Amino acid sequence: MERITTIAALRAELDKVRQAGKTVGLVPTMGALHEGHASLVRRSVQENDVTVVSIFLNPTQFNDKTDLAKYPRTLEADCALLEACGATLAFAPSVEEIYPEPDTRQFSYPPTDSVMEGAFRPGHFNGVCQIVSKLFMMVEPDRAYFGEKDFQQIAVIRRMVADLGFKLQIVPCPVIREEGGLAKSSRNTLLTADERQTANHIYQTLRQSRDWVGQMSVQEVHDKVVSDINAVPGLEVQYYSIVDGQTLADVRSWDESSDIVGCITVFCGSQPIRLIDHIRYKG
Ligand code: PAF
């Protein structure tokens, strides 16, 4: 696997790849890689001749700068994992390389980017669209792989791809979970062993809530999920939204859509660490 830090070197490598008629898969990451990322990379390696993995902790998507400062940075271990997964190129540029000038572009895809994470982290999805659109322009992949853990992010990126006319396929990949159910996330390394156990209650409650759908209204399921999770010491729900899986608009009845997903964000522990997850009720 080759490590590249400049856009010029990336383009030079990819020109050769294109001239040889090879296909390119892109896995965008912010580093601190885990089994969830590895599953995306392995899938890309299976489906493309060349797999580019970007490792770039994108400052423009952090509205909370202490969150950015806390984010784990593990470049050497990341590269070892990518090598083991069969990635071809690791692209790990500096902030100056990606943003030689401040990026003033504004993206707006309501309601996908204005609800839930968009409401609680203003500017977050604008930053995601800035970096992902730059990566798509630099790499020009045939396919780009994203984890379904960030369910809302995929909906926003789909809108951006349609809006800007990128010629590529978005490949959503299933959530990878710890044994107890906690969705794998780079932020999990910031939890203590006890907090990880506590955090397992989030997905356990979401799974249970699927059984309530036949007997309860959308509002009742919503309220019970929130109260059951809040009853666990060390957990505090920031929001729980039951939405249409495509538009992310709130649904009020189970008949309103054929694709219904519950999306949650929970604070865990004393620091606290913000964890997101989701459950599909229909579709
Ligand atoms: O999902 C992430 O890790 C990031 O939002 C992404 C897509 C790599 C953009 O920085």
PDB file of C-alpha atoms and ligand atoms in Angstrom:
ATOM      1  CA  MET A   1       0.000   0.000   0.000  1.00  0.00           C
ATOM      2  CA  GLU A   2       1.261   3.443  -0.893  1.00  0.00           C
ATOM      3  CA  ARG A   3       0.877   6.455   1.431  1.00  0.00           C
ATOM      4  CA  ILE A   4       0.198   9.766  -0.300  1.00  0.00           C
ATOM      5  CA  THR A   5      -0.087  13.222   1.249  1.00  0.00           C
ATOM      6  CA  THR A   6      -0.494  15.568  -1.741  1.00  0.00           C
ATOM      7  CA  ILE A   7      -3.264  16.019  -4.279  1.00  0.00           C
ATOM      8  CA  ALA A   8      -0.696  16.137  -7.110  1.00  0.00           C
ATOM      9  CA  ALA A   9       0.724  12.718  -6.153  1.00  0.00           C
ATOM     10  CA  LEU A  10      -2.789  11.296  -5.761  1.00  0.00           C
ATOM     11  CA  ARG A  11      -3.786  12.543  -9.231  1.00  0.00           C
ATOM     12  CA  ALA A  12      -0.563  11.171 -10.787  1.00  0.00           C
ATOM     13  CA  GLU A  13      -1.261   7.709  -9.315  1.00  0.00           C
ATOM     14  CA  LEU A  14      -4.910   7.742 -10.327  1.00  0.00           C
ATOM     15  CA  ASP A  15      -4.108   8.887 -13.891  1.00  0.00           C
ATOM     16  CA  LYS A  16      -2.091   5.690 -14.336  1.00  0.00           C
ATOM     17  CA  VAL A  17      -4.937   3.641 -12.880  1.00  0.00           C
ATOM     18  CA  ARG A  18      -7.477   5.216 -15.245  1.00  0.00           C
ATOM     19  CA  GLN A  19      -5.232   4.801 -18.284  1.00  0.00           C
ATOM     20  CA  ALA A  20      -5.067   1.086 -17.474  1.00  0.00           C
ATOM     21  CA  GLY A  21      -8.904   1.051 -17.517  1.00  0.00           C
ATOM     22  CA  LYS A  22      -9.147   0.080 -13.839  1.00  0.00           C
ATOM     23  CA  THR A  23     -12.048   0.865 -11.493  1.00  0.00           C
ATOM     24  CA  VAL A  24     -11.573   2.908  -8.323  1.00  0.00           C
ATOM     25  CA  GLY A  25     -13.339   2.582  -4.961  1.00  0.00           C
ATOM     26  CA  LEU A  26     -13.078   5.380  -2.373  1.00  0.00           C
ATOM     27  CA  VAL A  27     -13.501   4.943   1.379  1.00  0.00           C
ATOM     28  CA  PRO A  28     -13.508   8.392   3.050  1.00  0.00           C
ATOM     29  CA  THR A  29     -12.495   8.279   6.734  1.00  0.00           C
ATOM     30  CA  MET A  30     -11.300  10.564   9.501  1.00  0.00           C
ATOM     31  CA  GLY A  31      -8.878   7.934  10.817  1.00  0.00           C
ATOM     32  CA  ALA A  32      -9.028   6.132  14.197  1.00  0.00           C
ATOM     33  CA  LEU A  33     -10.015   3.145  12.101  1.00  0.00           C
ATOM     34  CA  HIS A  34     -11.833   0.118  13.509  1.00  0.00           C
ATOM     35  CA  GLU A  35     -13.607  -3.012  12.303  1.00  0.00           C
ATOM     36  CA  GLY A  36     -16.438  -0.899  10.852  1.00  0.00           C
ATOM     37  CA  HIS A  37     -14.017   0.890   8.509  1.00  0.00           C
ATOM     38  CA  ALA A  38     -12.249  -2.395   7.745  1.00  0.00           C
ATOM     39  CA  SER A  39     -15.550  -3.837   6.485  1.00  0.00           C
ATOM     40  CA  LEU A  40     -15.943  -0.898   4.051  1.00  0.00           C
ATOM     41  CA  VAL A  41     -12.367  -1.280   2.807  1.00  0.00           C
ATOM     42  CA  ARG A  42     -12.723  -5.043   2.303  1.00  0.00           C
ATOM     43  CA  ARG A  43     -15.927  -4.520   0.355  1.00  0.00           C
ATOM     44  CA  SER A  44     -14.273  -1.900  -1.856  1.00  0.00           C
ATOM     45  CA  VAL A  45     -11.280  -4.203  -2.439  1.00  0.00           C
ATOM     46  CA  GLN A  46     -13.692  -6.943  -3.567  1.00  0.00           C
ATOM     47  CA  GLU A  47     -15.633  -4.666  -5.921  1.00  0.00           C
ATOM     48  CA  ASN A  48     -12.892  -2.459  -7.461  1.00  0.00           C
ATOM     49  CA  ASP A  49      -9.416  -2.836  -8.964  1.00  0.00           C
ATOM     50  CA  VAL A  50      -8.015  -0.053  -6.799  1.00  0.00           C
ATOM     51  CA  THR A  51      -9.128   1.136  -3.339  1.00  0.00           C
ATOM     52  CA  VAL A  52      -8.248   4.619  -2.105  1.00  0.00           C
ATOM     53  CA  VAL A  53      -8.804   5.313   1.601  1.00  0.00           C
ATOM     54  CA  SER A  54      -8.667   8.942   2.687  1.00  0.00           C
ATOM     55  CA  ILE A  55      -7.610   9.663   6.272  1.00  0.00           C
ATOM     56  CA  PHE A  56      -8.432  13.269   6.996  1.00  0.00           C
ATOM     57  CA  LEU A  57      -9.787  14.699  10.233  1.00  0.00           C
ATOM     58  CA  ASN A  58     -11.923  17.333   8.556  1.00  0.00           C
ATOM     59  CA  PRO A  59     -12.070  20.490  10.728  1.00  0.00           C
ATOM     60  CA  THR A  60     -14.971  22.077   8.834  1.00  0.00           C
ATOM     61  CA  GLN A  61     -17.482  19.456  10.018  1.00  0.00           C
ATOM     62  CA  PHE A  62     -16.751  20.026  13.735  1.00  0.00           C
ATOM     63  CA  ASN A  63     -18.926  22.791  15.121  1.00  0.00           C
ATOM     64  CA  ASP A  64     -17.515  21.944  18.569  1.00  0.00           C
ATOM     65  CA  LYS A  65     -13.752  22.476  18.546  1.00  0.00           C
ATOM     66  CA  THR A  66     -13.231  20.523  21.817  1.00  0.00           C
ATOM     67  CA  ASP A  67     -14.799  17.520  20.040  1.00  0.00           C
ATOM     68  CA  LEU A  68     -12.179  17.967  17.285  1.00  0.00           C
ATOM     69  CA  ALA A  69      -9.360  18.238  19.841  1.00  0.00           C
ATOM     70  CA  LYS A  70     -10.538  15.036  21.618  1.00  0.00           C
ATOM     71  CA  TYR A  71     -10.867  13.020  18.396  1.00  0.00           C
ATOM     72  CA  PRO A  72      -8.419  10.062  18.458  1.00  0.00           C
ATOM     73  CA  ARG A  73      -5.467  10.257  16.027  1.00  0.00           C
ATOM     74  CA  THR A  74      -3.834   6.892  15.222  1.00  0.00           C
ATOM     75  CA  LEU A  75      -2.227   7.195  11.755  1.00  0.00           C
ATOM     76  CA  GLU A  76       0.337   4.380  12.101  1.00  0.00           C
ATOM     77  CA  ALA A  77      -2.206   1.842  13.366  1.00  0.00           C
ATOM     78  CA  ASP A  78      -4.663   3.027  10.673  1.00  0.00           C
ATOM     79  CA  CYS A  79      -2.153   2.365   7.893  1.00  0.00           C
ATOM     80  CA  ALA A  80      -1.358  -1.099   9.304  1.00  0.00           C
ATOM     81  CA  LEU A  81      -5.077  -1.967   9.299  1.00  0.00           C
ATOM     82  CA  LEU A  82      -5.521  -0.670   5.721  1.00  0.00           C
ATOM     83  CA  GLU A  83      -2.532  -2.661   4.533  1.00  0.00           C
ATOM     84  CA  ALA A  84      -4.015  -5.813   6.100  1.00  0.00           C
ATOM     85  CA  CYS A  85      -7.362  -5.145   4.378  1.00  0.00           C
ATOM     86  CA  GLY A  86      -5.712  -4.840   0.945  1.00  0.00           C
ATOM     87  CA  ALA A  87      -6.184  -1.098   0.312  1.00  0.00           C
ATOM     88  CA  THR A  88      -4.087   0.254  -2.571  1.00  0.00           C
ATOM     89  CA  LEU A  89      -3.586   3.910  -1.571  1.00  0.00           C
ATOM     90  CA  ALA A  90      -3.876   5.740   1.747  1.00  0.00           C
ATOM     91  CA  PHE A  91      -4.400   9.452   1.136  1.00  0.00           C
ATOM     92  CA  ALA A  92      -3.542  11.364   4.335  1.00  0.00           C
ATOM     93  CA  PRO A  93      -3.231  15.062   3.425  1.00  0.00           C
ATOM     94  CA  SER A  94      -2.685  18.044   5.734  1.00  0.00           C
ATOM     95  CA  VAL A  95      -5.410  20.620   6.421  1.00  0.00           C
ATOM     96  CA  GLU A  96      -3.474  23.155   4.283  1.00  0.00           C
ATOM     97  CA  GLU A  97      -3.386  20.724   1.352  1.00  0.00           C
ATOM     98  CA  ILE A  98      -7.163  20.303   1.394  1.00  0.00           C
ATOM     99  CA  TYR A  99      -8.080  23.862   2.356  1.00  0.00           C
ATOM    100  CA  PRO A 100      -5.423  26.221   0.936  1.00  0.00           C
ATOM    101  CA  GLU A 101      -8.206  28.826   1.152  1.00  0.00           C
ATOM    102  CA  PRO A 102     -11.176  28.735   3.539  1.00  0.00           C
ATOM    103  CA  ASP A 103     -13.981  26.761   1.900  1.00  0.00           C
ATOM    104  CA  THR A 104     -16.886  29.209   1.599  1.00  0.00           C
ATOM    105  CA  ARG A 105     -19.213  26.867  -0.302  1.00  0.00           C
ATOM    106  CA  GLN A 106     -22.666  26.411   1.234  1.00  0.00           C
ATOM    107  CA  PHE A 107     -24.672  23.219   0.778  1.00  0.00           C
ATOM    108  CA  SER A 108     -28.310  22.981   1.794  1.00  0.00           C
ATOM    109  CA  TYR A 109     -30.453  19.853   1.402  1.00  0.00           C
ATOM    110  CA  PRO A 110     -33.397  20.183   3.787  1.00  0.00           C
ATOM    111  CA  PRO A 111     -34.851  18.341   5.527  1.00  0.00           C
ATOM    112  CA  THR A 112     -32.038  15.752   5.295  1.00  0.00           C
ATOM    113  CA  ASP A 113     -29.359  18.140   6.588  1.00  0.00           C
ATOM    114  CA  SER A 114     -31.479  20.390   8.817  1.00  0.00           C
ATOM    115  CA  VAL A 115     -33.043  17.832  11.204  1.00  0.00           C
ATOM    116  CA  MET A 116     -31.475  15.680  13.946  1.00  0.00           C
ATOM    117  CA  GLU A 117     -27.636  15.977  13.669  1.00  0.00           C
ATOM    118  CA  GLY A 118     -28.159  19.004  11.434  1.00  0.00           C
ATOM    119  CA  ALA A 119     -30.223  20.746  14.121  1.00  0.00           C
ATOM    120  CA  PHE A 120     -27.919  19.855  17.038  1.00  0.00           C
ATOM    121  CA  ARG A 121     -24.627  20.363  15.171  1.00  0.00           C
ATOM    122  CA  PRO A 122     -25.174  23.434  12.970  1.00  0.00           C
ATOM    123  CA  GLY A 123     -22.786  23.476  10.007  1.00  0.00           C
ATOM    124  CA  HIS A 124     -21.821  19.811  10.462  1.00  0.00           C
ATOM    125  CA  PHE A 125     -23.287  18.568   7.183  1.00  0.00           C
ATOM    126  CA  ASN A 126     -22.038  21.614   5.316  1.00  0.00           C
ATOM    127  CA  GLY A 127     -18.522  20.574   6.375  1.00  0.00           C
ATOM    128  CA  VAL A 128     -19.203  16.954   5.406  1.00  0.00           C
ATOM    129  CA  CYS A 129     -20.388  18.071   1.940  1.00  0.00           C
ATOM    130  CA  GLN A 130     -17.325  20.314   1.562  1.00  0.00           C
ATOM    131  CA  ILE A 131     -14.832  17.525   2.206  1.00  0.00           C
ATOM    132  CA  VAL A 132     -16.738  14.721   0.489  1.00  0.00           C
ATOM    133  CA  SER A 133     -17.293  16.804  -2.674  1.00  0.00           C
ATOM    134  CA  LYS A 134     -13.566  17.689  -2.727  1.00  0.00           C
ATOM    135  CA  LEU A 135     -12.625  14.008  -2.344  1.00  0.00           C
ATOM    136  CA  PHE A 136     -15.044  13.023  -5.117  1.00  0.00           C
ATOM    137  CA  MET A 137     -13.459  15.641  -7.415  1.00  0.00           C
ATOM    138  CA  MET A 138      -9.897  14.575  -6.542  1.00  0.00           C
ATOM    139  CA  VAL A 139     -10.390  10.808  -6.720  1.00  0.00           C
ATOM    140  CA  GLU A 140     -13.273  10.540  -9.246  1.00  0.00           C
ATOM    141  CA  PRO A 141     -14.205   7.124  -7.850  1.00  0.00           C
ATOM    142  CA  ASP A 142     -16.565   4.662  -9.512  1.00  0.00           C
ATOM    143  CA  ARG A 143     -17.946   3.754  -6.089  1.00  0.00           C
ATOM    144  CA  ALA A 144     -17.782   5.416  -2.660  1.00  0.00           C
ATOM    145  CA  TYR A 145     -18.369   3.448   0.552  1.00  0.00           C
ATOM    146  CA  PHE A 146     -20.062   4.839   3.670  1.00  0.00           C
ATOM    147  CA  GLY A 147     -21.103   3.125   6.910  1.00  0.00           C
ATOM    148  CA  GLU A 148     -24.838   3.049   7.629  1.00  0.00           C
ATOM    149  CA  LYS A 149     -23.996   3.912  11.226  1.00  0.00           C
ATOM    150  CA  ASP A 150     -24.045   7.516  10.034  1.00  0.00           C
ATOM    151  CA  PHE A 151     -27.468   6.988   8.535  1.00  0.00           C
ATOM    152  CA  GLN A 152     -28.272  10.672   8.105  1.00  0.00           C
ATOM    153  CA  GLN A 153     -24.894  11.395   6.505  1.00  0.00           C
ATOM    154  CA  ILE A 154     -25.642   8.949   3.684  1.00  0.00           C
ATOM    155  CA  ALA A 155     -29.017  10.629   3.008  1.00  0.00           C
ATOM    156  CA  VAL A 156     -27.312  14.044   2.800  1.00  0.00           C
ATOM    157  CA  ILE A 157     -24.501  12.766   0.558  1.00  0.00           C
ATOM    158  CA  ARG A 158     -27.024  11.143  -1.788  1.00  0.00           C
ATOM    159  CA  ARG A 159     -28.734  14.527  -2.185  1.00  0.00           C
ATOM    160  CA  MET A 160     -25.377  16.206  -2.846  1.00  0.00           C
ATOM    161  CA  VAL A 161     -24.428  13.589  -5.473  1.00  0.00           C
ATOM    162  CA  ALA A 162     -27.759  14.127  -7.243  1.00  0.00           C
ATOM    163  CA  ASP A 163     -27.439  17.917  -6.991  1.00  0.00           C
ATOM    164  CA  LEU A 164     -23.861  18.153  -8.292  1.00  0.00           C
ATOM    165  CA  GLY A 165     -24.223  15.334 -10.826  1.00  0.00           C
ATOM    166  CA  PHE A 166     -21.340  13.175  -9.632  1.00  0.00           C
ATOM    167  CA  LYS A 167     -21.073  10.021 -11.741  1.00  0.00           C
ATOM    168  CA  LEU A 168     -20.481   7.448  -9.025  1.00  0.00           C
ATOM    169  CA  GLN A 169     -22.331   4.888  -6.969  1.00  0.00           C
ATOM    170  CA  ILE A 170     -22.838   5.392  -3.227  1.00  0.00           C
ATOM    171  CA  VAL A 171     -22.493   2.030  -1.472  1.00  0.00           C
ATOM    172  CA  PRO A 172     -24.037   1.988   2.050  1.00  0.00           C
ATOM    173  CA  CYS A 173     -22.508  -0.720   4.275  1.00  0.00           C
ATOM    174  CA  PRO A 174     -24.117  -2.332   7.356  1.00  0.00           C
ATOM    175  CA  VAL A 175     -23.323  -1.193  10.909  1.00  0.00           C
ATOM    176  CA  ILE A 176     -20.685  -3.324  12.634  1.00  0.00           C
ATOM    177  CA  ARG A 177     -21.422  -3.811  16.352  1.00  0.00           C
ATOM    178  CA  GLU A 178     -19.575  -4.782  19.521  1.00  0.00           C
ATOM    179  CA  GLU A 179     -20.714  -8.065  21.096  1.00  0.00           C
ATOM    180  CA  GLY A 180     -23.152  -6.241  23.399  1.00  0.00           C
ATOM    181  CA  GLY A 181     -24.699  -4.304  20.502  1.00  0.00           C
ATOM    182  CA  LEU A 182     -22.908  -0.942  20.704  1.00  0.00           C
ATOM    183  CA  ALA A 183     -22.273   0.359  17.169  1.00  0.00           C
ATOM    184  CA  LYS A 184     -18.521   0.458  16.451  1.00  0.00           C
ATOM    185  CA  SER A 185     -17.306   4.038  16.363  1.00  0.00           C
ATOM    186  CA  SER A 186     -13.975   5.827  16.655  1.00  0.00           C
ATOM    187  CA  ARG A 187     -15.461   7.641  19.655  1.00  0.00           C
ATOM    188  CA  ASN A 188     -15.924   4.336  21.565  1.00  0.00           C
ATOM    189  CA  THR A 189     -12.210   4.404  22.457  1.00  0.00           C
ATOM    190  CA  LEU A 190     -13.000   7.464  24.600  1.00  0.00           C
ATOM    191  CA  LEU A 191     -15.379   5.387  26.789  1.00  0.00           C
ATOM    192  CA  THR A 192     -14.227   3.498  29.896  1.00  0.00           C
ATOM    193  CA  ALA A 193     -14.894  -0.270  30.061  1.00  0.00           C
ATOM    194  CA  ASP A 194     -17.914   0.394  32.338  1.00  0.00           C
ATOM    195  CA  GLU A 195     -19.271   3.081  30.036  1.00  0.00           C
ATOM    196  CA  ARG A 196     -19.059   0.673  27.092  1.00  0.00           C
ATOM    197  CA  GLN A 197     -21.241  -1.783  29.011  1.00  0.00           C
ATOM    198  CA  THR A 198     -23.688   0.998  29.812  1.00  0.00           C
ATOM    199  CA  ALA A 199     -23.730   2.116  26.186  1.00  0.00           C
ATOM    200  CA  ASN A 200     -24.875  -1.360  25.086  1.00  0.00           C
ATOM    201  CA  HIS A 201     -28.328  -0.460  26.477  1.00  0.00           C
ATOM    202  CA  ILE A 202     -28.848   1.955  23.603  1.00  0.00           C
ATOM    203  CA  TYR A 203     -29.053  -0.685  20.885  1.00  0.00           C
ATOM    204  CA  GLN A 204     -30.687  -3.229  23.210  1.00  0.00           C
ATOM    205  CA  THR A 205     -33.550  -0.773  23.775  1.00  0.00           C
ATOM    206  CA  LEU A 206     -33.804   0.075  20.072  1.00  0.00           C
ATOM    207  CA  ARG A 207     -34.041  -3.627  19.197  1.00  0.00           C
ATOM    208  CA  GLN A 208     -36.722  -4.217  21.829  1.00  0.00           C
ATOM    209  CA  SER A 209     -38.682  -1.265  20.506  1.00  0.00           C
ATOM    210  CA  ARG A 210     -39.283  -3.096  17.225  1.00  0.00           C
ATOM    211  CA  ASP A 211     -41.595  -5.432  19.163  1.00  0.00           C
ATOM    212  CA  TRP A 212     -43.673  -2.492  20.403  1.00  0.00           C
ATOM    213  CA  VAL A 213     -44.662  -1.317  16.909  1.00  0.00           C
ATOM    214  CA  GLY A 214     -47.742  -3.579  16.678  1.00  0.00           C
ATOM    215  CA  GLN A 215     -49.201  -2.319  19.966  1.00  0.00           C
ATOM    216  CA  MET A 216     -48.074   1.292  20.257  1.00  0.00           C
ATOM    217  CA  SER A 217     -48.335   4.501  18.255  1.00  0.00           C
ATOM    218  CA  VAL A 218     -45.216   6.207  16.862  1.00  0.00           C
ATOM    219  CA  GLN A 219     -45.383   8.753  19.696  1.00  0.00           C
ATOM    220  CA  GLU A 220     -45.682   6.024  22.356  1.00  0.00           C
ATOM    221  CA  VAL A 221     -42.710   4.078  20.962  1.00  0.00           C
ATOM    222  CA  HIS A 222     -40.726   7.313  20.832  1.00  0.00           C
ATOM    223  CA  ASP A 223     -41.533   8.189  24.450  1.00  0.00           C
ATOM    224  CA  LYS A 224     -40.807   4.681  25.773  1.00  0.00           C
ATOM    225  CA  VAL A 225     -37.426   4.475  24.000  1.00  0.00           C
ATOM    226  CA  VAL A 226     -36.442   7.844  25.491  1.00  0.00           C
ATOM    227  CA  SER A 227     -37.640   7.020  29.014  1.00  0.00           C
ATOM    228  CA  ASP A 228     -36.108   3.494  29.039  1.00  0.00           C
ATOM    229  CA  ILE A 229     -32.699   4.802  27.937  1.00  0.00           C
ATOM    230  CA  ASN A 230     -32.808   7.791  30.290  1.00  0.00           C
ATOM    231  CA  ALA A 231     -33.585   5.368  33.141  1.00  0.00           C
ATOM    232  CA  VAL A 232     -30.094   3.848  32.708  1.00  0.00           C
ATOM    233  CA  PRO A 233     -27.604   5.758  34.927  1.00  0.00           C
ATOM    234  CA  GLY A 234     -24.921   7.328  32.719  1.00  0.00           C
ATOM    235  CA  LEU A 235     -27.107   7.685  29.610  1.00  0.00           C
ATOM    236  CA  GLU A 236     -29.011  10.760  28.475  1.00  0.00           C
ATOM    237  CA  VAL A 237     -30.909  10.947  25.198  1.00  0.00           C
ATOM    238  CA  GLN A 238     -30.268  14.134  23.229  1.00  0.00           C
ATOM    239  CA  TYR A 239     -32.923  13.332  20.624  1.00  0.00           C
ATOM    240  CA  TYR A 240     -34.852  10.398  19.257  1.00  0.00           C
ATOM    241  CA  SER A 241     -36.595  10.879  15.919  1.00  0.00           C
ATOM    242  CA  ILE A 242     -38.733   8.386  14.040  1.00  0.00           C
ATOM    243  CA  VAL A 243     -38.440   9.408  10.398  1.00  0.00           C
ATOM    244  CA  ASP A 244     -38.991   8.473   6.783  1.00  0.00           C
ATOM    245  CA  GLY A 245     -35.815   6.586   5.773  1.00  0.00           C
ATOM    246  CA  GLN A 246     -35.386   8.591   2.544  1.00  0.00           C
ATOM    247  CA  THR A 247     -36.463  12.166   3.315  1.00  0.00           C
ATOM    248  CA  LEU A 248     -35.767  12.023   7.102  1.00  0.00           C
ATOM    249  CA  ALA A 249     -38.999  13.927   7.718  1.00  0.00           C
ATOM    250  CA  ASP A 250     -40.781  12.928  10.961  1.00  0.00           C
ATOM    251  CA  VAL A 251     -43.514  10.314  10.627  1.00  0.00           C
ATOM    252  CA  ARG A 252     -46.603  10.371  12.847  1.00  0.00           C
ATOM    253  CA  SER A 253     -48.135   6.991  12.008  1.00  0.00           C
ATOM    254  CA  TRP A 254     -46.736   3.587  11.021  1.00  0.00           C
ATOM    255  CA  ASP A 255     -48.777   3.725   7.771  1.00  0.00           C
ATOM    256  CA  GLU A 256     -47.255   6.995   6.631  1.00  0.00           C
ATOM    257  CA  SER A 257     -44.234   5.439   4.878  1.00  0.00           C
ATOM    258  CA  SER A 258     -42.923   2.052   3.743  1.00  0.00           C
ATOM    259  CA  ASP A 259     -39.457   2.991   5.013  1.00  0.00           C
ATOM    260  CA  ILE A 260     -39.319   4.049   8.704  1.00  0.00           C
ATOM    261  CA  VAL A 261     -36.185   4.453  10.787  1.00  0.00           C
ATOM    262  CA  GLY A 262     -35.589   5.575  14.383  1.00  0.00           C
ATOM    263  CA  CYS A 263     -32.465   7.734  14.807  1.00  0.00           C
ATOM    264  CA  ILE A 264     -30.992   8.418  18.229  1.00  0.00           C
ATOM    265  CA  THR A 265     -28.195  10.392  19.846  1.00  0.00           C
ATOM    266  CA  VAL A 266     -27.255   9.663  23.440  1.00  0.00           C
ATOM    267  CA  PHE A 267     -24.707  11.198  25.798  1.00  0.00           C
ATOM    268  CA  CYS A 268     -22.781   8.499  27.656  1.00  0.00           C
ATOM    269  CA  GLY A 269     -20.556   8.801  30.724  1.00  0.00           C
ATOM    270  CA  SER A 270     -19.039  11.672  32.626  1.00  0.00           C
ATOM    271  CA  GLN A 271     -17.071  13.390  29.808  1.00  0.00           C
ATOM    272  CA  PRO A 272     -19.710  12.831  28.181  1.00  0.00           C
ATOM    273  CA  ILE A 273     -19.295  11.043  24.812  1.00  0.00           C
ATOM    274  CA  ARG A 274     -21.958  11.553  22.160  1.00  0.00           C
ATOM    275  CA  LEU A 275     -23.069   8.267  20.552  1.00  0.00           C
ATOM    276  CA  ILE A 276     -25.388   7.850  17.565  1.00  0.00           C
ATOM    277  CA  ASP A 277     -27.336   4.819  16.394  1.00  0.00           C
ATOM    278  CA  HIS A 278     -30.495   3.881  14.508  1.00  0.00           C
ATOM    279  CA  ILE A 279     -33.009   1.091  14.041  1.00  0.00           C
ATOM    280  CA  ARG A 280     -35.114   0.238  11.011  1.00  0.00           C
ATOM    281  CA  TYR A 281     -38.801  -0.294  11.827  1.00  0.00           C
ATOM    282  CA  LYS A 282     -40.024  -0.719   8.237  1.00  0.00           C
ATOM    283  CA  GLY A 283     -38.423  -1.152   4.813  1.00  0.00           C
TER     284      GLY A 283
HETATM  285  O1  PAF B   1     -18.086   9.583   8.353  1.00  0.00           O
HETATM  286  C1  PAF B   1     -16.987  10.158   8.472  1.00  0.00           C
HETATM  287  O2  PAF B   1     -16.034   9.620   9.019  1.00  0.00           O
HETATM  288  C2  PAF B   1     -16.812  11.561   7.922  1.00  0.00           C
HETATM  289  O3  PAF B   1     -17.959  12.313   8.092  1.00  0.00           O
HETATM  290  C3  PAF B   1     -16.366  11.574   6.444  1.00  0.00           C
HETATM  291  C4  PAF B   1     -17.417  10.986   5.525  1.00  0.00           C
HETATM  292  C5  PAF B   1     -15.062  10.798   6.310  1.00  0.00           C
HETATM  293  C6  PAF B   1     -16.110  13.008   5.997  1.00  0.00           C
HETATM  294  O4  PAF B   1     -15.116  13.615   6.761  1.00  0.00           O
END
